[in-house]
Coordinates of C-alpha atoms in Angstrom, one line a residue:
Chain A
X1 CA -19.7 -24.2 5.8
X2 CA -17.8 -21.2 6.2
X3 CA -19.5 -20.2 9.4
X4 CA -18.4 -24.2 10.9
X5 CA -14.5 -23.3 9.1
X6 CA -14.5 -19.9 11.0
X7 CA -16.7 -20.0 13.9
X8 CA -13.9 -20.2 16.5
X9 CA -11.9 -17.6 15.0
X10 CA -15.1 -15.5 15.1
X11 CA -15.5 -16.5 18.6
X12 CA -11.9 -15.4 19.8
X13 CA -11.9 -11.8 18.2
X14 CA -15.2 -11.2 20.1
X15 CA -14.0 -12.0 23.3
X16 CA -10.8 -10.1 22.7
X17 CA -13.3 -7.0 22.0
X18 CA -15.5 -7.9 25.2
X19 CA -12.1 -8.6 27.1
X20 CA -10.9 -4.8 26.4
X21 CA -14.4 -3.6 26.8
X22 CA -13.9 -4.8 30.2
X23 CA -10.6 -3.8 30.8
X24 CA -12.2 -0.1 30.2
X25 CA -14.4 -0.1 32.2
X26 CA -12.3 -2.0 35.1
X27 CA -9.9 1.0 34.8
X28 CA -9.3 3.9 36.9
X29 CA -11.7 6.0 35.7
X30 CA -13.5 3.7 33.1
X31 CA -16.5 4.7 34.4
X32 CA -16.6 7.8 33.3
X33 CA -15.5 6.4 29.3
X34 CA -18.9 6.3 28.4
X35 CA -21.1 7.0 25.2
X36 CA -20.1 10.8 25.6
X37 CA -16.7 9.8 24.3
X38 CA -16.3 9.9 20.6
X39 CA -14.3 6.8 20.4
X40 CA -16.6 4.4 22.7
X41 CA -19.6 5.7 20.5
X42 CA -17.7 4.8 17.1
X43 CA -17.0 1.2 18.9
X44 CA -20.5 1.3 20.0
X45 CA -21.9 2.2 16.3
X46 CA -19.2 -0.5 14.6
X47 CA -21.1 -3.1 17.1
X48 CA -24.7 -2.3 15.9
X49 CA -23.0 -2.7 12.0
X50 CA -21.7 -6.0 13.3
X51 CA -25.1 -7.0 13.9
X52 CA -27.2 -5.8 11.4
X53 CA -27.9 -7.5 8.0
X54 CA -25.8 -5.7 5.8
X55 CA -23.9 -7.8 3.4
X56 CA -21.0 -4.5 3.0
X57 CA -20.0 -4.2 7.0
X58 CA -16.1 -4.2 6.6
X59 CA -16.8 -1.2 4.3
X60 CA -19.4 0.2 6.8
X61 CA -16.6 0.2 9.0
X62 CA -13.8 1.5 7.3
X63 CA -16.3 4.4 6.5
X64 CA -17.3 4.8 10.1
X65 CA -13.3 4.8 11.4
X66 CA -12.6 7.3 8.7
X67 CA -12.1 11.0 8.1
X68 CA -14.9 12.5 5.6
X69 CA -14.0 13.2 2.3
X70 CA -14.5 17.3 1.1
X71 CA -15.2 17.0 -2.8
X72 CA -14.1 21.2 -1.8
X73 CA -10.4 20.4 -1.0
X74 CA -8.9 21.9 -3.8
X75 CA -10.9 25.3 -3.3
X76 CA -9.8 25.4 0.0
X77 CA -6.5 24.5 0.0
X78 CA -6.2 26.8 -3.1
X79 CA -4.4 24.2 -4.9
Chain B
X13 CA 4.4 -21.2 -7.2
X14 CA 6.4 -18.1 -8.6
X15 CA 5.3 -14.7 -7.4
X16 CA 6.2 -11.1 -7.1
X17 CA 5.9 -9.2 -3.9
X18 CA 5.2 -5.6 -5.9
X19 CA 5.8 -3.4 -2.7
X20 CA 8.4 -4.7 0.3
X21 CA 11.0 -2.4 1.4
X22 CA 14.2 -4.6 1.7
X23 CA 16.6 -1.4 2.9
X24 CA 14.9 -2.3 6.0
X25 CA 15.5 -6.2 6.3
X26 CA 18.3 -8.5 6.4
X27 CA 19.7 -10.7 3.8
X28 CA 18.8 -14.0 5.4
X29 CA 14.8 -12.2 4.5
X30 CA 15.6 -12.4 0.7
X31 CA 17.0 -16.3 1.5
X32 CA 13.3 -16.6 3.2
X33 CA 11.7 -15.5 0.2
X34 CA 13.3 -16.7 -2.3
X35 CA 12.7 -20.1 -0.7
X36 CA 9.1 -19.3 -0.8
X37 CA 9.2 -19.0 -4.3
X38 CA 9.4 -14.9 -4.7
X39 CA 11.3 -13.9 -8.0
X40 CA 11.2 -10.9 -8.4
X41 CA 9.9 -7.8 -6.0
X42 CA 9.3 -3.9 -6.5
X43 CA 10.9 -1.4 -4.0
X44 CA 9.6 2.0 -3.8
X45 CA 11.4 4.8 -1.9
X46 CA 9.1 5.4 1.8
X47 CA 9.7 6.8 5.0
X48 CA 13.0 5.5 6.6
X49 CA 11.6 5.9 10.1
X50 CA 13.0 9.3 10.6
X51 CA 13.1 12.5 8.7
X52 CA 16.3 12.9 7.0
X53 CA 18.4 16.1 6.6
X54 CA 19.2 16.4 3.2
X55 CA 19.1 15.6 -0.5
X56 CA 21.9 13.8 -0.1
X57 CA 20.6 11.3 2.3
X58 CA 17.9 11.1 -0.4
X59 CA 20.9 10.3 -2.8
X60 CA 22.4 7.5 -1.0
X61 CA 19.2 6.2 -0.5
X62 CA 18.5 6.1 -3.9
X63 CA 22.2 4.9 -4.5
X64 CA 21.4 2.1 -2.0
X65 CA 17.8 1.2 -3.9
X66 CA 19.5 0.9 -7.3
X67 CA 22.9 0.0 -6.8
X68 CA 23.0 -2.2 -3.7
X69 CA 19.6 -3.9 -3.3
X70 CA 19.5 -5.3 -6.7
X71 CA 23.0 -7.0 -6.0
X72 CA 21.6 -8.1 -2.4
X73 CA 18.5 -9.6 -4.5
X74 CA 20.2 -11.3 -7.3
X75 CA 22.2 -13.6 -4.9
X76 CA 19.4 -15.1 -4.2
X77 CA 18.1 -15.1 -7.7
X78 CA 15.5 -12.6 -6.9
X79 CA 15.0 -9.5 -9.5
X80 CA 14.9 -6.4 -7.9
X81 CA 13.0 -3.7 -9.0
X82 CA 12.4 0.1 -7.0
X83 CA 10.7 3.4 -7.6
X84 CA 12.1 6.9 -6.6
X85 CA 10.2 10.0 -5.1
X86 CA 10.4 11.8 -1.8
X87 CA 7.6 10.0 0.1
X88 CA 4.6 11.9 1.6
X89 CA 5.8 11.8 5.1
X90 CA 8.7 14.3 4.3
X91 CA 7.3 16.0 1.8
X92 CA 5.9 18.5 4.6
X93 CA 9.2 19.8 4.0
X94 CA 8.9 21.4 0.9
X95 CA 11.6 22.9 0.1
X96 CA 13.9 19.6 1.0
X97 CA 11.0 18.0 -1.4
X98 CA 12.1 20.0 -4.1
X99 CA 15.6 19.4 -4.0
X100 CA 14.8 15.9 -4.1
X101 CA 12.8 16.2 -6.7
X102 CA 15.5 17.9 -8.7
X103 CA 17.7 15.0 -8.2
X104 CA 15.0 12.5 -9.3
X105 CA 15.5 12.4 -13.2
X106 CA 19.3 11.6 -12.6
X107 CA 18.4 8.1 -11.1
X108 CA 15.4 7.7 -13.7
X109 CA 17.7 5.3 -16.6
X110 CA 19.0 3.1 -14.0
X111 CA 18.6 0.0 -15.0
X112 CA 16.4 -1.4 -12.4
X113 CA 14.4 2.0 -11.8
X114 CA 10.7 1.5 -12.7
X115 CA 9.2 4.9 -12.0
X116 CA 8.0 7.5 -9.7
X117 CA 7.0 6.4 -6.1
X118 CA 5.2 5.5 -3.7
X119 CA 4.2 9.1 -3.7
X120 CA 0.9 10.1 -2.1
X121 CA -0.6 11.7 1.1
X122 CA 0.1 10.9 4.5
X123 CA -2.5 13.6 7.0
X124 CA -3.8 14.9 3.4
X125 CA -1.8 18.5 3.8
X126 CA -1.5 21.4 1.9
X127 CA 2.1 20.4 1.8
X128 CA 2.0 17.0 0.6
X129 CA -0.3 17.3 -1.7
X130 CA 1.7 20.1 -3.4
X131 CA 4.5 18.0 -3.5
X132 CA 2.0 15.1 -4.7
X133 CA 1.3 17.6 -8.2
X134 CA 5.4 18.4 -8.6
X135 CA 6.1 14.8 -8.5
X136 CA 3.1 14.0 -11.5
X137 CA 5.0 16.9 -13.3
X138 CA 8.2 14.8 -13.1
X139 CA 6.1 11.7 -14.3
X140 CA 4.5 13.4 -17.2
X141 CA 7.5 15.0 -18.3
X142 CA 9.9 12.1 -18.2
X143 CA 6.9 9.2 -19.0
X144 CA 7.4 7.0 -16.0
X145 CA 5.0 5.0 -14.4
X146 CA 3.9 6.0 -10.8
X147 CA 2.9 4.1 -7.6
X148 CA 1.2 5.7 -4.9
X149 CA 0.8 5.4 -1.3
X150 CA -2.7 5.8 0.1
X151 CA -2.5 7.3 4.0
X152 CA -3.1 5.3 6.8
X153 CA -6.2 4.1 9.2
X154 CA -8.6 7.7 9.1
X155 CA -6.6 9.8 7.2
X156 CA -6.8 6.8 4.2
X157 CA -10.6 7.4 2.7
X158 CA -10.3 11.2 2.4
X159 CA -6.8 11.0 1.1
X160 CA -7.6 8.3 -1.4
X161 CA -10.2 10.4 -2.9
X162 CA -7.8 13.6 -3.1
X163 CA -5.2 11.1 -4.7
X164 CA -7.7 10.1 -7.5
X165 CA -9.1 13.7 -7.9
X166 CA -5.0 15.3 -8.7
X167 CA -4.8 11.6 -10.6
X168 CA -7.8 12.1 -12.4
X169 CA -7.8 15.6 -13.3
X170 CA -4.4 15.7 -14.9
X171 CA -4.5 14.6 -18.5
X172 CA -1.4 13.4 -19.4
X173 CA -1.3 10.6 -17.3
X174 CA -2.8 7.2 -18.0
X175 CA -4.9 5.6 -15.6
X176 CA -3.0 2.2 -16.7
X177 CA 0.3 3.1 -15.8
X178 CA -0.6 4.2 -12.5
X179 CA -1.2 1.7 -9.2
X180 CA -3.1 3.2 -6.3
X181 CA -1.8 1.1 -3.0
X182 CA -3.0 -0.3 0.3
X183 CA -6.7 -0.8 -0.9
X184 CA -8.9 -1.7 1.6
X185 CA -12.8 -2.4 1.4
X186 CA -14.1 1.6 1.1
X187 CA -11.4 2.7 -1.5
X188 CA -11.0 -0.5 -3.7
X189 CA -13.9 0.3 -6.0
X190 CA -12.8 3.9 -6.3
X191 CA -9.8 3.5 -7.1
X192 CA -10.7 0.4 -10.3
X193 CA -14.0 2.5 -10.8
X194 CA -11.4 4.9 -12.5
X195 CA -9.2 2.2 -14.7
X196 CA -6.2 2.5 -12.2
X197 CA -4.3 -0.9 -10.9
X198 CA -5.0 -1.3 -7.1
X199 CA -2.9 -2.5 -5.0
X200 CA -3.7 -4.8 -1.2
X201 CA -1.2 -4.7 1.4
X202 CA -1.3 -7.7 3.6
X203 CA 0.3 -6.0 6.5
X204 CA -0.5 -6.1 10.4
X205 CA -3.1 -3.7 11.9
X206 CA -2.7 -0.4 9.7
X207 CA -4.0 -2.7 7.1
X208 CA -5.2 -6.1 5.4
X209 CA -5.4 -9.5 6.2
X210 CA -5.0 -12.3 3.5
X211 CA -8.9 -13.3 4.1
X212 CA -10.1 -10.0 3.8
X213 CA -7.5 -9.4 0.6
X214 CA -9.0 -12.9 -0.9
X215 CA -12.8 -11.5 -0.1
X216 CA -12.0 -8.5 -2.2
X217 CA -10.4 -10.9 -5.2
X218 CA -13.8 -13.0 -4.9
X219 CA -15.8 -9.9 -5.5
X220 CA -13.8 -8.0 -8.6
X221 CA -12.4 -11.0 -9.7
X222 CA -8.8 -10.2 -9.7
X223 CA -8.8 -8.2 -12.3
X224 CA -5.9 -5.3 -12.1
X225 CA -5.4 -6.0 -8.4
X226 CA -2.1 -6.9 -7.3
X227 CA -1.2 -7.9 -3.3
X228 CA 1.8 -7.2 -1.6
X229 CA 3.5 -7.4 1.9
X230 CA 5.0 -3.9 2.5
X231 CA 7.8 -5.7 4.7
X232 CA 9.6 -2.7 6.8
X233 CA 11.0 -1.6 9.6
X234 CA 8.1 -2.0 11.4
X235 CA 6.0 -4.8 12.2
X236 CA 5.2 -6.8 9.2
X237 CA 5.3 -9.9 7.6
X238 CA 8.0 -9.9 4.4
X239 CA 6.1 -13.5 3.5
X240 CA 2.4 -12.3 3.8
X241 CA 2.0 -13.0 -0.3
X242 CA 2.2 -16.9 0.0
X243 CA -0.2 -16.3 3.6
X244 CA -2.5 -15.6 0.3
X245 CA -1.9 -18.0 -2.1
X246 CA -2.4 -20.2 0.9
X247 CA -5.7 -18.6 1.7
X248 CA -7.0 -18.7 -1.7
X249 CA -5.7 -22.4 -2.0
X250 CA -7.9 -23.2 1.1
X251 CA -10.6 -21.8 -0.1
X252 CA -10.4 -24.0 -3.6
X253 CA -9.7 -20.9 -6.2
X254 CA -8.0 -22.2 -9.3
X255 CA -4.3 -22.0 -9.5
X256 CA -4.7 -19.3 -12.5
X257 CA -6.5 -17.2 -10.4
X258 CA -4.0 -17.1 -7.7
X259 CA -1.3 -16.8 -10.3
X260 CA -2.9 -14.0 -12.1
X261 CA -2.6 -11.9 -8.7
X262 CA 0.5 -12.4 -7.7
X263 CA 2.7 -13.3 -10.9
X264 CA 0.6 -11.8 -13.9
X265 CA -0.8 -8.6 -12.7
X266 CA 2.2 -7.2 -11.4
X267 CA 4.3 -8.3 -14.9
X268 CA 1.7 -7.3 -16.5
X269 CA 1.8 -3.6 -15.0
X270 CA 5.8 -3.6 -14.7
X271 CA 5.6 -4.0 -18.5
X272 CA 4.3 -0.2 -18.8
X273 CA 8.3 0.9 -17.8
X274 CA 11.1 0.9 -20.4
X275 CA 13.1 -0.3 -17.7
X276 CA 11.4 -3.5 -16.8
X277 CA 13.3 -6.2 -18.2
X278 CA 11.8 -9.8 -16.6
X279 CA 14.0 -13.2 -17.0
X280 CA 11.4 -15.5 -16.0
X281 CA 12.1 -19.1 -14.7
X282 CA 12.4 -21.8 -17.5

């Protein structure tokens, strides 16, 4: 039931993404914005998260947009 | 239904906002002191400010027959600037019996520098020392993981302070279990972009439960959405959670975690 109840919202954030995706590419230059840039591989890695089976992907996410943590930080920062 | 919006800066909205939310049924609200939109110049801008958060928003509230509550600190943002930190800091305990002054905050950690987090640990001293609650900001978008976990290491490693009189903000899906793992109160802030949505804010009440999780709208001066709490009640309505559910997380949490400051004295509707 929740699928039916949010199917079309599902829908229109994916073709947002695919829109921009396109737009990218259909730039000056988006050619050349390929897997060697860091972002494009982070939006290409958050799309095989999308699609795997994982029941935590918003966390996967967040995790894969984020700065690592240093458990160290305090040694280094001599704090 | 009554709720309380537990984090909404109202410096930074007009008065027909509190009419909007009082409407919606909002009685009472917590203010901490942020990041105006600019760095300012002196502690006494900080002064005003707080002047402003104690003596004129409460007044600005109250004709609406909201209850305004706030929180005082330098905010991580400016606390680069240590030396104006301190100074501010020094001014802090003046400001700490006003009547509507709940505690210390929303400190915290912006690009999780040296700086801030120095000022972070002077701020906890002024905590411990004077017994005040604290609220803290988590950082934004990359920066938020890695700073959360530096929050919760200086949180957890000091002793004198009590894990229940502390709520760690803007929880999202990879800090939320951190942050209750470790007895704190966690905050969601249903705020465009930067942060949560009310479905994803109801996901993560369906899988803790509710328990010592509050929601908020973190209205500002930027974009944001001063009525994003009753967005969730709506959500959770629409998805069929009971009423006392709904009401725990966004009338009895945050009374319940108020309660921990001298100062918080609540007139609920009769």
């Amino acid at each position: 039931m929740i699928l039916q109840q949010s199917y079309l919202e599902v829908r229109a954030k994916l073709l947002e993404i695919a829109a921009t995706l396109d737009r990218i590419q259909a730039a000056p230059g988006g050619e050349a914005v390929s897997g060697d840039h860091s972002d494009r591989r982070r939006i290409d890695t958050a799309i095989e998260i999308l699609a795997s089976d994982d029941s935590r992907r918003a966390a996967r996410l967040q995790h894969l947009f984020s700065r690592p943590y240093d458990a160290d930080w305090r040694k280094k920062m001599e704090l | 239904m009554d709720y309380i919006d537990p984090h909404i800066h109202m410096v930074s909205r007009i008065t027909d906002d509190y009419e909007t939310l009082a409407r919606m049924g909002c009685v009472a609200m917590s203010e901490p002191a942020f990041w105006a939109g600019f760095d300012r110049g002196s502690v006494d801008g900080f002064r005003d400010y707080f002047r402003q958060l104690t003596e004129v928003e409460p007044r600005r509230a109250a004709q609406y027959g909201i209850q305004h509550y706030t929180w005082l600190c330098i905010n991580a943002k400016e606390a680069e600037d240590v030396s104006l930190s301190r100074d501010v800091i020094a001014m802090i305990p003046e400001f700490l019996d006003r009547a509507n002054v709940l505690g210390i905050g929303e400190i915290g950690l912006n690009k999780n520098t040296k700086n801030e987090a120095t000022i972070f640990l002077e701020h906890l001293d002024v905590a411990a020392e004077h017994r005040q609650p604290i609220l803290i900001h988590t950082p934004h978008l990359e920066d938020k993981y890695q700073g959360t976990r530096m929050i919760l290491d200086m949180l957890t490693g000091d002793s004198r302070l009590d894990p229940d009189r502390v709520l760690v903000d803007h929880v999202e899906e990879h800090t939320i279990d951190e942050v209750l793992g470790r007895g704190f109160w966690a905050g969601m802030t249903l705020y465009p972009v930067t942060k949560c949505t009310p479905s994803r804010a109801a996901d993560m009440i369906e899988r803790t439960g509710g328990e010592k999780l509050l929601a908020n709208s973190a209205g500002d001066w930027g974009p944001s959405k001063p009525t994003a709490v009753p967005d969730l009640i709506f959500e959770l309505r629409r998805r069929g959670h009971s009423e006392a559910l709904i009401k725990k997380v966004v009338y009895d949490n945050p009374l319940e975690f108020f309660s921990r400051s001298k100062n918080f004295h609540f007139n609920p509707r009769v």
